[in-house]
PDB file of C-alpha atoms and ligand atoms in Angstrom:
ATOM      1  CA  MET A   1       7.284  -1.012  19.807  1.00 81.00           C
ATOM      2  CA  THR A   2       7.478  -4.578  20.969  1.00 89.00           C
ATOM      3  CA  GLY A   3       6.285  -6.383  24.104  1.00 94.00           C
ATOM      4  CA  PRO A   4       2.868  -6.097  25.723  1.00 96.00           C
ATOM      5  CA  PHE A   5       0.454  -3.211  25.057  1.00 97.00           C
ATOM      6  CA  LEU A   6       1.088  -0.163  27.264  1.00 95.00           C
ATOM      7  CA  ALA A   7      -1.083   2.811  28.157  1.00 95.00           C
ATOM      8  CA  GLY A   8      -0.633   5.684  25.671  1.00 91.00           C
ATOM      9  CA  GLU A   9      -0.165   3.349  22.694  1.00 91.00           C
ATOM     10  CA  ARG A  10      -2.493   2.677  19.806  1.00 93.00           C
ATOM     11  CA  ALA A  11      -4.068  -0.685  19.198  1.00 96.00           C
ATOM     12  CA  LEU A  12      -5.806  -1.769  16.017  1.00 96.00           C
ATOM     13  CA  LEU A  13      -8.927  -3.802  16.781  1.00 96.00           C
ATOM     14  CA  LEU A  14     -10.542  -6.026  14.147  1.00 96.00           C
ATOM     15  CA  ASP A  15     -14.050  -7.387  14.516  1.00 94.00           C
ATOM     16  CA  ARG A  16     -15.297 -10.658  12.999  1.00 93.00           C
ATOM     17  CA  LYS A  17     -15.914  -8.947   9.660  1.00 91.00           C
ATOM     18  CA  SER A  18     -12.347  -7.521   9.688  1.00 90.00           C
ATOM     19  CA  ARG A  19     -13.608  -3.972  10.230  1.00 92.00           C
ATOM     20  CA  ARG A  20     -10.792  -1.946  11.744  1.00 93.00           C
ATOM     21  CA  TYR A  21     -10.799   0.439  14.683  1.00 94.00           C
ATOM     22  CA  LEU A  22      -7.818   2.475  15.888  1.00 93.00           C
ATOM     23  CA  VAL A  23      -7.918   2.866  19.662  1.00 94.00           C
ATOM     24  CA  SER A  24      -5.686   4.939  22.003  1.00 93.00           C
ATOM     25  CA  LEU A  25      -5.179   2.805  25.085  1.00 96.00           C
ATOM     26  CA  ARG A  26      -5.503   4.279  28.573  1.00 96.00           C
ATOM     27  CA  GLU A  27      -6.070   2.840  32.008  1.00 96.00           C
ATOM     28  CA  GLY A  28      -9.784   2.592  32.781  1.00 96.00           C
ATOM     29  CA  GLY A  29     -10.670   3.409  29.146  1.00 96.00           C
ATOM     30  CA  GLN A  30     -13.551   1.883  27.234  1.00 96.00           C
ATOM     31  CA  PHE A  31     -13.930   1.288  23.491  1.00 96.00           C
ATOM     32  CA  HIS A  32     -17.606   1.472  22.557  1.00 95.00           C
ATOM     33  CA  THR A  33     -18.954  -0.487  19.608  1.00 89.00           C
ATOM     34  CA  HIS A  34     -22.324  -1.571  18.238  1.00 86.00           C
ATOM     35  CA  ALA A  35     -21.759  -4.754  20.246  1.00 89.00           C
ATOM     36  CA  GLY A  36     -21.120  -3.438  23.760  1.00 93.00           C
ATOM     37  CA  PHE A  37     -17.726  -2.132  24.862  1.00 94.00           C
ATOM     38  CA  VAL A  38     -14.181  -3.411  25.305  1.00 96.00           C
ATOM     39  CA  LEU A  39     -12.251  -2.523  28.471  1.00 96.00           C
ATOM     40  CA  HIS A  40      -8.825  -1.091  27.675  1.00 97.00           C
ATOM     41  CA  ASP A  41      -7.595  -2.779  30.862  1.00 97.00           C
ATOM     42  CA  ASP A  42      -8.183  -6.150  29.164  1.00 96.00           C
ATOM     43  CA  LEU A  43      -5.606  -5.117  26.550  1.00 97.00           C
ATOM     44  CA  LEU A  44      -3.030  -3.378  28.748  1.00 97.00           C
ATOM     45  CA  GLY A  45      -0.289  -5.892  29.527  1.00 96.00           C
ATOM     46  CA  ALA A  46      -1.567  -8.341  26.891  1.00 96.00           C
ATOM     47  CA  SER A  47       0.561  -9.240  23.879  1.00 97.00           C
ATOM     48  CA  GLU A  48      -0.205  -8.391  20.261  1.00 97.00           C
ATOM     49  CA  GLY A  49      -2.454 -10.941  18.615  1.00 96.00           C
ATOM     50  CA  THR A  50      -4.671 -11.243  21.683  1.00 96.00           C
ATOM     51  CA  THR A  51      -8.418 -11.599  21.168  1.00 97.00           C
ATOM     52  CA  VAL A  52     -10.563  -9.677  23.660  1.00 96.00           C
ATOM     53  CA  ARG A  53     -14.320  -9.767  24.149  1.00 96.00           C
ATOM     54  CA  SER A  54     -16.756  -6.899  24.467  1.00 95.00           C
ATOM     55  CA  THR A  55     -19.366  -6.775  27.232  1.00 95.00           C
ATOM     56  CA  LYS A  56     -21.817  -8.358  24.763  1.00 95.00           C
ATOM     57  CA  GLY A  57     -19.395 -11.152  23.845  1.00 94.00           C
ATOM     58  CA  ALA A  58     -18.171  -9.875  20.462  1.00 95.00           C
ATOM     59  CA  ALA A  59     -14.573 -10.879  19.707  1.00 96.00           C
ATOM     60  CA  PHE A  60     -11.938  -8.321  18.689  1.00 96.00           C
ATOM     61  CA  LEU A  61      -8.429  -9.203  17.563  1.00 97.00           C
ATOM     62  CA  ALA A  62      -5.841  -6.658  18.762  1.00 97.00           C
ATOM     63  CA  VAL A  63      -2.527  -5.838  17.051  1.00 97.00           C
ATOM     64  CA  ARG A  64      -0.353  -2.740  16.814  1.00 97.00           C
ATOM     65  CA  PRO A  65      -1.176  -0.688  13.723  1.00 96.00           C
ATOM     66  CA  THR A  66       1.411  -0.692  10.948  1.00 96.00           C
ATOM     67  CA  LEU A  67       2.401   2.671   9.472  1.00 96.00           C
ATOM     68  CA  SER A  68      -0.122   2.110   6.628  1.00 95.00           C
ATOM     69  CA  GLU A  69      -2.890   1.317   9.056  1.00 93.00           C
ATOM     70  CA  PHE A  70      -2.052   4.306  11.221  1.00 93.00           C
ATOM     71  CA  VAL A  71      -1.951   6.669   8.205  1.00 91.00           C
ATOM     72  CA  LEU A  72      -5.382   5.525   7.031  1.00 88.00           C
ATOM     73  CA  GLY A  73      -6.888   5.716  10.512  1.00 84.00           C
ATOM     74  CA  MET A  74      -5.138   8.735  12.079  1.00 81.00           C
ATOM     75  CA  PRO A  75      -6.740  12.160  12.583  1.00 77.00           C
ATOM     76  CA  ARG A  76      -6.311  14.048   9.329  1.00 79.00           C
ATOM     77  CA  GLY A  77      -7.400  17.374   7.938  1.00 78.00           C
ATOM     78  CA  ALA A  78      -5.771  17.305   4.515  1.00 81.00           C
ATOM     79  CA  GLN A  79      -5.976  14.337   2.142  1.00 87.00           C
ATOM     80  CA  VAL A  80      -3.118  11.929   2.886  1.00 90.00           C
ATOM     81  CA  ILE A  81      -0.920  10.207   0.326  1.00 95.00           C
ATOM     82  CA  TYR A  82      -1.923   6.547   0.095  1.00 95.00           C
ATOM     83  CA  PRO A  83       0.475   3.826   1.278  1.00 96.00           C
ATOM     84  CA  LYS A  84       1.036   2.485  -2.265  1.00 97.00           C
ATOM     85  CA  ASP A  85       2.359   5.910  -3.266  1.00 98.00           C
ATOM     86  CA  LEU A  86       4.229   6.475   0.015  1.00 98.00           C
ATOM     87  CA  GLY A  87       6.214   3.286  -0.531  1.00 98.00           C
ATOM     88  CA  THR A  88       7.016   4.265  -4.114  1.00 98.00           C
ATOM     89  CA  ILE A  89       8.122   7.732  -3.048  1.00 98.00           C
ATOM     90  CA  LEU A  90      10.694   6.159  -0.704  1.00 98.00           C
ATOM     91  CA  MET A  91      12.219   4.312  -3.682  1.00 98.00           C
ATOM     92  CA  LEU A  92      11.972   7.140  -6.231  1.00 98.00           C
ATOM     93  CA  ALA A  93      13.543   9.589  -3.802  1.00 98.00           C
ATOM     94  CA  ASP A  94      15.975   6.911  -2.595  1.00 98.00           C
ATOM     95  CA  VAL A  95      15.489   7.979   1.009  1.00 98.00           C
ATOM     96  CA  PHE A  96      18.237   6.753   3.337  1.00 98.00           C
ATOM     97  CA  PRO A  97      19.004   7.087   7.062  1.00 98.00           C
ATOM     98  CA  GLY A  98      20.384  10.557   7.703  1.00 98.00           C
ATOM     99  CA  ALA A  99      19.100  12.012   4.381  1.00 98.00           C
ATOM    100  CA  ARG A 100      18.286  15.715   4.637  1.00 98.00           C
ATOM    101  CA  VAL A 101      14.823  16.142   3.180  1.00 98.00           C
ATOM    102  CA  LEU A 102      12.633  19.167   2.587  1.00 98.00           C
ATOM    103  CA  GLU A 103       8.946  18.312   2.357  1.00 98.00           C
ATOM    104  CA  ALA A 104       6.122  20.692   1.271  1.00 98.00           C
ATOM    105  CA  GLY A 105       3.212  20.858   2.026  1.00 96.00           C
ATOM    106  CA  VAL A 106       3.049  18.744   5.096  1.00 97.00           C
ATOM    107  CA  GLY A 107      -0.729  18.258   5.463  1.00 95.00           C
ATOM    108  CA  SER A 108      -1.533  15.636   8.072  1.00 93.00           C
ATOM    109  CA  GLY A 109       2.016  14.277   8.076  1.00 95.00           C
ATOM    110  CA  ALA A 110       1.548  10.876   6.427  1.00 96.00           C
ATOM    111  CA  LEU A 111       4.518  11.424   4.116  1.00 98.00           C
ATOM    112  CA  SER A 112       6.543  12.968   6.957  1.00 98.00           C
ATOM    113  CA  MET A 113       6.039   9.840   9.037  1.00 97.00           C
ATOM    114  CA  THR A 114       7.135   7.631   6.145  1.00 98.00           C
ATOM    115  CA  LEU A 115      10.313   9.664   5.570  1.00 98.00           C
ATOM    116  CA  LEU A 116      11.141   9.803   9.281  1.00 98.00           C
ATOM    117  CA  ARG A 117      10.619   6.081   9.687  1.00 98.00           C
ATOM    118  CA  ALA A 118      13.100   5.506   6.859  1.00 98.00           C
ATOM    119  CA  GLY A 119      15.639   7.472   8.929  1.00 98.00           C
ATOM    120  CA  ALA A 120      15.573  10.858   7.188  1.00 98.00           C
ATOM    121  CA  SER A 121      15.795  14.268   8.856  1.00 98.00           C
ATOM    122  CA  VAL A 122      12.815  16.260   7.632  1.00 98.00           C
ATOM    123  CA  VAL A 123      12.105  19.982   7.436  1.00 98.00           C
ATOM    124  CA  GLY A 124       8.492  20.603   6.424  1.00 98.00           C
ATOM    125  CA  TYR A 125       7.052  23.808   4.961  1.00 98.00           C
ATOM    126  CA  GLU A 126       3.303  24.138   5.482  1.00 98.00           C
ATOM    127  CA  LEU A 127       0.991  27.094   4.855  1.00 98.00           C
ATOM    128  CA  ARG A 128      -1.530  26.202   7.521  1.00 97.00           C
ATOM    129  CA  ALA A 129      -0.600  26.354  11.204  1.00 96.00           C
ATOM    130  CA  ASP A 130      -3.349  23.890  12.193  1.00 95.00           C
ATOM    131  CA  PHE A 131      -2.037  21.279   9.714  1.00 95.00           C
ATOM    132  CA  ALA A 132       1.549  21.822  10.881  1.00 96.00           C
ATOM    133  CA  GLN A 133       0.495  21.153  14.478  1.00 95.00           C
ATOM    134  CA  ARG A 134      -1.571  18.120  13.541  1.00 93.00           C
ATOM    135  CA  ALA A 135       1.355  16.651  11.603  1.00 95.00           C
ATOM    136  CA  GLU A 136       3.742  17.169  14.513  1.00 95.00           C
ATOM    137  CA  ALA A 137       1.245  15.564  16.890  1.00 93.00           C
ATOM    138  CA  ASN A 138       0.768  12.572  14.567  1.00 92.00           C
ATOM    139  CA  VAL A 139       4.547  12.099  14.322  1.00 95.00           C
ATOM    140  CA  VAL A 140       5.032  12.088  18.100  1.00 94.00           C
ATOM    141  CA  ASP A 141       2.019   9.853  18.525  1.00 90.00           C
ATOM    142  CA  PHE A 142       3.151   7.149  16.124  1.00 92.00           C
ATOM    143  CA  LEU A 143       6.948   7.448  16.008  1.00 94.00           C
ATOM    144  CA  GLY A 144       7.826   8.891  19.434  1.00 93.00           C
ATOM    145  CA  PRO A 145      10.417  11.451  20.556  1.00 94.00           C
ATOM    146  CA  GLU A 146      13.468  10.104  18.668  1.00 96.00           C
ATOM    147  CA  ALA A 147      11.802  10.702  15.279  1.00 97.00           C
ATOM    148  CA  ALA A 148      10.252  13.970  16.451  1.00 97.00           C
ATOM    149  CA  ALA A 149      13.787  15.258  17.151  1.00 98.00           C
ATOM    150  CA  ARG A 150      14.581  14.803  13.413  1.00 98.00           C
ATOM    151  CA  TYR A 151      11.435  16.714  12.397  1.00 98.00           C
ATOM    152  CA  ARG A 152      10.685  20.422  12.164  1.00 97.00           C
ATOM    153  CA  VAL A 153       7.675  22.041  10.519  1.00 98.00           C
ATOM    154  CA  GLU A 154       7.758  25.700   9.565  1.00 97.00           C
ATOM    155  CA  GLU A 155       4.676  27.695   8.725  1.00 97.00           C
ATOM    156  CA  ARG A 156       5.709  29.128   5.364  1.00 97.00           C
ATOM    157  CA  ASP A 157       5.029  29.228   1.639  1.00 98.00           C
ATOM    158  CA  VAL A 158       7.514  27.112  -0.336  1.00 98.00           C
ATOM    159  CA  TYR A 159       6.647  29.062  -3.519  1.00 98.00           C
ATOM    160  CA  CYS A 160       8.476  32.017  -1.891  1.00 98.00           C
ATOM    161  CA  GLY A 161      11.745  30.105  -1.529  1.00 98.00           C
ATOM    162  CA  ILE A 162      13.671  27.417   0.371  1.00 98.00           C
ATOM    163  CA  GLU A 163      15.986  28.532   3.133  1.00 98.00           C
ATOM    164  CA  GLU A 164      17.838  25.215   3.544  1.00 97.00           C
ATOM    165  CA  GLU A 165      20.956  24.427   1.504  1.00 97.00           C
ATOM    166  CA  GLY A 166      22.754  21.231   0.524  1.00 98.00           C
ATOM    167  CA  LEU A 167      19.590  19.143   0.795  1.00 98.00           C
ATOM    168  CA  ASP A 168      19.582  15.539  -0.398  1.00 98.00           C
ATOM    169  CA  ARG A 169      15.895  15.460  -1.366  1.00 98.00           C
ATOM    170  CA  VAL A 170      12.957  17.797  -1.996  1.00 98.00           C
ATOM    171  CA  ILE A 171       9.545  16.100  -1.916  1.00 98.00           C
ATOM    172  CA  LEU A 172       6.417  18.003  -2.905  1.00 98.00           C
ATOM    173  CA  ASP A 173       2.693  17.436  -2.478  1.00 98.00           C
ATOM    174  CA  LEU A 174       1.046  20.720  -3.418  1.00 98.00           C
ATOM    175  CA  PRO A 175      -0.878  22.147  -6.372  1.00 98.00           C
ATOM    176  CA  GLU A 176       1.883  23.934  -8.342  1.00 98.00           C
ATOM    177  CA  PRO A 177       5.175  22.048  -7.904  1.00 98.00           C
ATOM    178  CA  TRP A 178       6.680  23.779 -10.991  1.00 98.00           C
ATOM    179  CA  ARG A 179       6.841  26.932  -8.886  1.00 98.00           C
ATOM    180  CA  VAL A 180       9.328  25.164  -6.596  1.00 98.00           C
ATOM    181  CA  VAL A 181      11.744  23.935  -9.282  1.00 98.00           C
ATOM    182  CA  LYS A 182      13.937  27.075  -9.257  1.00 98.00           C
ATOM    183  CA  HIS A 183      14.088  27.063  -5.450  1.00 98.00           C
ATOM    184  CA  ALA A 184      14.936  23.339  -5.417  1.00 98.00           C
ATOM    185  CA  GLU A 185      17.813  23.945  -7.854  1.00 98.00           C
ATOM    186  CA  GLY A 186      19.376  26.235  -5.282  1.00 98.00           C
ATOM    187  CA  ALA A 187      18.576  24.135  -2.231  1.00 98.00           C
ATOM    188  CA  LEU A 188      19.589  20.649  -3.408  1.00 98.00           C
ATOM    189  CA  ARG A 189      23.138  19.380  -3.626  1.00 98.00           C
ATOM    190  CA  PRO A 190      24.318  18.039  -7.035  1.00 97.00           C
ATOM    191  CA  GLY A 191      22.788  14.609  -7.556  1.00 98.00           C
ATOM    192  CA  GLY A 192      19.914  15.500  -5.248  1.00 98.00           C
ATOM    193  CA  ILE A 193      16.445  14.247  -6.123  1.00 98.00           C
ATOM    194  CA  LEU A 194      13.156  16.084  -6.509  1.00 98.00           C
ATOM    195  CA  VAL A 195       9.911  14.099  -6.274  1.00 99.00           C
ATOM    196  CA  ALA A 196       6.453  15.585  -6.763  1.00 98.00           C
ATOM    197  CA  TYR A 197       3.026  14.022  -6.240  1.00 98.00           C
ATOM    198  CA  VAL A 198       0.090  15.585  -8.131  1.00 98.00           C
ATOM    199  CA  PRO A 199      -3.436  14.293  -8.795  1.00 98.00           C
ATOM    200  CA  SER A 200      -3.898  15.621 -12.333  1.00 98.00           C
ATOM    201  CA  ILE A 201      -1.973  14.795 -15.514  1.00 98.00           C
ATOM    202  CA  THR A 202      -2.060  18.418 -16.677  1.00 98.00           C
ATOM    203  CA  GLN A 203      -0.034  19.243 -13.544  1.00 98.00           C
ATOM    204  CA  VAL A 204       2.464  16.550 -14.560  1.00 98.00           C
ATOM    205  CA  ALA A 205       2.788  18.098 -18.020  1.00 98.00           C
ATOM    206  CA  GLN A 206       3.398  21.564 -16.638  1.00 98.00           C
ATOM    207  CA  LEU A 207       5.956  20.282 -14.142  1.00 98.00           C
ATOM    208  CA  ARG A 208       7.783  18.337 -16.872  1.00 98.00           C
ATOM    209  CA  ASP A 209       7.886  21.462 -19.052  1.00 98.00           C
ATOM    210  CA  THR A 210       9.538  23.403 -16.256  1.00 98.00           C
ATOM    211  CA  LEU A 211      11.949  20.555 -15.465  1.00 98.00           C
ATOM    212  CA  ALA A 212      12.951  20.310 -19.147  1.00 98.00           C
ATOM    213  CA  GLY A 213      14.265  23.863 -19.009  1.00 97.00           C
ATOM    214  CA  SER A 214      15.996  23.451 -15.652  1.00 97.00           C
ATOM    215  CA  ALA A 215      19.155  22.008 -14.113  1.00 98.00           C
ATOM    216  CA  PHE A 216      17.289  18.759 -13.441  1.00 98.00           C
ATOM    217  CA  ALA A 217      17.728  15.662 -15.625  1.00 98.00           C
ATOM    218  CA  MET A 218      16.504  12.055 -15.711  1.00 98.00           C
ATOM    219  CA  ALA A 219      12.886  13.146 -15.268  1.00 98.00           C
ATOM    220  CA  GLN A 220      10.265  10.394 -15.143  1.00 98.00           C
ATOM    221  CA  SER A 221       6.556  10.282 -14.347  1.00 98.00           C
ATOM    222  CA  LEU A 222       4.448   7.307 -13.319  1.00 98.00           C
ATOM    223  CA  GLU A 223       1.390   6.131 -11.479  1.00 98.00           C
ATOM    224  CA  VAL A 224       0.980   3.131  -9.194  1.00 98.00           C
ATOM    225  CA  LEU A 225      -1.985   0.835  -9.769  1.00 97.00           C
ATOM    226  CA  LEU A 226      -2.717  -1.509  -6.906  1.00 97.00           C
ATOM    227  CA  ARG A 227      -5.420  -4.155  -7.142  1.00 97.00           C
ATOM    228  CA  THR A 228      -6.291  -6.324  -4.161  1.00 96.00           C
ATOM    229  CA  TRP A 229      -7.693  -9.840  -4.504  1.00 97.00           C
ATOM    230  CA  HIS A 230     -10.517 -11.690  -2.875  1.00 96.00           C
ATOM    231  CA  VAL A 231      -9.237 -15.111  -1.800  1.00 96.00           C
ATOM    232  CA  GLU A 232     -11.796 -17.426  -0.239  1.00 95.00           C
ATOM    233  CA  GLY A 233     -11.878 -21.139  -0.986  1.00 96.00           C
ATOM    234  CA  HIS A 234     -12.330 -21.537  -4.738  1.00 95.00           C
ATOM    235  CA  ALA A 235     -13.441 -17.926  -5.152  1.00 96.00           C
ATOM    236  CA  VAL A 236     -10.126 -16.386  -6.060  1.00 98.00           C
ATOM    237  CA  ARG A 237     -10.443 -13.214  -8.116  1.00 98.00           C
ATOM    238  CA  PRO A 238      -9.674  -9.510  -8.023  1.00 98.00           C
ATOM    239  CA  ASP A 239     -11.783  -7.510  -5.576  1.00 97.00           C
ATOM    240  CA  HIS A 240     -14.677  -5.727  -7.259  1.00 96.00           C
ATOM    241  CA  ARG A 241     -13.643  -2.348  -5.974  1.00 95.00           C
ATOM    242  CA  MET A 242     -10.302  -0.619  -6.182  1.00 94.00           C
ATOM    243  CA  VAL A 243      -8.910   2.834  -5.595  1.00 93.00           C
ATOM    244  CA  ALA A 244      -8.393   3.502  -9.294  1.00 94.00           C
ATOM    245  CA  HIS A 245      -6.756   6.875  -8.984  1.00 96.00           C
ATOM    246  CA  THR A 246      -4.748   8.726  -6.360  1.00 96.00           C
ATOM    247  CA  GLY A 247      -1.952  10.723  -7.997  1.00 98.00           C
ATOM    248  CA  PHE A 248       0.991  10.779 -10.372  1.00 98.00           C
ATOM    249  CA  LEU A 249       4.612  10.763  -9.252  1.00 98.00           C
ATOM    250  CA  THR A 250       7.370  12.653 -11.029  1.00 98.00           C
ATOM    251  CA  SER A 251      11.044  12.483 -10.088  1.00 98.00           C
ATOM    252  CA  ALA A 252      14.167  14.189 -11.420  1.00 98.00           C
ATOM    253  CA  ARG A 253      17.815  14.639 -10.382  1.00 98.00           C
ATOM    254  CA  LEU A 254      19.740  17.841 -10.042  1.00 98.00           C
ATOM    255  CA  VAL A 255      22.757  17.654 -12.320  1.00 97.00           C
ATOM    256  CA  SER A 256      24.283  21.007 -13.118  1.00 79.00           C
ATOM    257  CA  ALA A 257      22.927  24.512 -13.199  1.00 56.00           C
ATOM    258  CA  ASP A 258      24.573  25.347 -16.562  1.00 56.00           C
ATOM    259  CA  ARG A 259      23.325  22.265 -18.346  1.00 49.00           C
ATOM    260  CA  GLY A 260      21.170  22.925 -21.435  1.00 49.00           C
ATOM    261  CA  ALA A 261      18.153  20.790 -22.291  1.00 50.00           C
ATOM    262  CA  SER A 262      17.700  17.918 -19.837  1.00 51.00           C
ATOM    263  CA  PRO A 263      17.154  14.504 -21.361  1.00 58.00           C
ATOM    264  CA  SER A 264      14.290  12.646 -19.779  1.00 65.00           C
ATOM    265  CA  GLU A 265      14.383   9.048 -18.711  1.00 65.00           C
ATOM    266  CA  PRO A 266      13.403   6.482 -21.375  1.00 66.00           C
ATOM    267  CA  ALA A 267      10.349   4.432 -20.421  1.00 65.00           C
ATOM    268  CA  LEU A 268      11.279   1.519 -18.162  1.00 64.00           C
ATOM    269  CA  GLU A 269      11.725  -1.649 -20.178  1.00 64.00           C
ATOM    270  CA  GLN A 270      11.052  -5.194 -19.099  1.00 63.00           C
ATOM    271  CA  PRO A 271      14.280  -7.149 -18.573  1.00 63.00           C
TER     272      PRO A 271
HETATM  273  N1  SAH B   1       1.593  14.815   1.826  1.00 64.84           N
HETATM  274  C1  SAH B   1       0.691  15.125   2.910  1.00 64.84           C
HETATM  275  C2  SAH B   1      -0.565  15.807   2.446  1.00 64.84           C
HETATM  276  C3  SAH B   1      -0.312  17.192   1.878  1.00 64.84           C
HETATM  277  S1  SAH B   1      -1.799  18.022   1.436  1.00 64.84           S
HETATM  278  C4  SAH B   1       0.378  13.833   3.660  1.00 64.84           C
HETATM  279  O1  SAH B   1       0.768  12.757   3.199  1.00 64.84           O
HETATM  280  O2  SAH B   1      -0.253  13.877   4.712  1.00 64.84           O
HETATM  281  C5  SAH B   1      -1.146  19.483   0.724  1.00 64.84           C
HETATM  282  C6  SAH B   1      -0.688  20.491   1.736  1.00 64.84           C
HETATM  283  O3  SAH B   1       0.077  21.470   1.072  1.00 64.84           O
HETATM  284  C7  SAH B   1      -1.832  21.242   2.430  1.00 64.84           C
HETATM  285  O4  SAH B   1      -1.707  21.049   3.812  1.00 64.84           O
HETATM  286  C8  SAH B   1      -1.590  22.711   2.057  1.00 64.84           C
HETATM  287  O5  SAH B   1      -1.882  23.595   3.116  1.00 64.84           O
HETATM  288  C9  SAH B   1      -0.098  22.708   1.729  1.00 64.84           C
HETATM  289  N2  SAH B   1       0.365  23.722   0.788  1.00 64.84           N
HETATM  290  C10 SAH B   1      -0.225  24.120  -0.368  1.00 64.84           C
HETATM  291  N3  SAH B   1       0.520  25.059  -0.981  1.00 64.84           N
HETATM  292  C11 SAH B   1       1.620  25.258  -0.205  1.00 64.84           C
HETATM  293  C12 SAH B   1       2.766  26.119  -0.304  1.00 64.84           C
HETATM  294  N4  SAH B   1       2.893  26.970  -1.330  1.00 64.84           N
HETATM  295  N5  SAH B   1       3.698  26.064   0.677  1.00 64.84           N
HETATM  296  C13 SAH B   1       3.565  25.212   1.717  1.00 64.84           C
HETATM  297  N6  SAH B   1       2.498  24.373   1.864  1.00 64.84           N
HETATM  298  C14 SAH B   1       1.537  24.405   0.923  1.00 64.84           C
END
């Protein structure tokens, strides 16, 4: 979206202390804060970067939320994958416009939105109907009808099988990804990529065991550590707090079903 703010869109408001609020704009709407309220009508028709004032004079900077900001602020039932991992998944899975991707489970749709925004066509398998609906609503809300037309969520258990064939990518965020390896072998095209996100290293070990005896090769596992910095005058140092753990990422490529032991990827070396 470009141009001035329109009704039906989201705006991200930041107060003087950079606290963030995600607001759905509508004519006649009001955004209530500890410091009075902001009239949505003051934002409608204004351009991004505008500063508006609440009834008590507090200033709020208004911009459109980025995908990261929307993911962290959107309505969510299930835990979402953090932006640092979402970005890495796009690279590990080498997602490209038109890629046919199967995603399971779908949760609140943070990963779905990331894949769709990169141009993929996504089929999601999700056990819970309420999560499936929430994800579809979040996709329409942030990405609009064009992306929604490339997205379908089915209420089903991926451990029971994958109906799709000739997929480019299978991306998993669920507790027992090793139970999907056999199904992914049948559903991916040769050269296709499997990526799995799991929070515990014992899950990584079990997945790698299963991959080692499968038609997948080039397996690798990693985690992404992201540390933000406090930069203010001469006080330039890492922030005191960080999200120290989210999950581990494992990727592998489908080579050939009759291949014996699959060599894993050597650790990445510095150039
Ligand atoms: N990646 C999502 C979050 C997924 S949370 C996001 O970024 O928003 C994990 C989801 O997997 C939950 O919604 C859960 O219901 C679903 N799930 C667990 N096991 C499943 C299975 N066997 N088949 C399909 N979905 C499953």
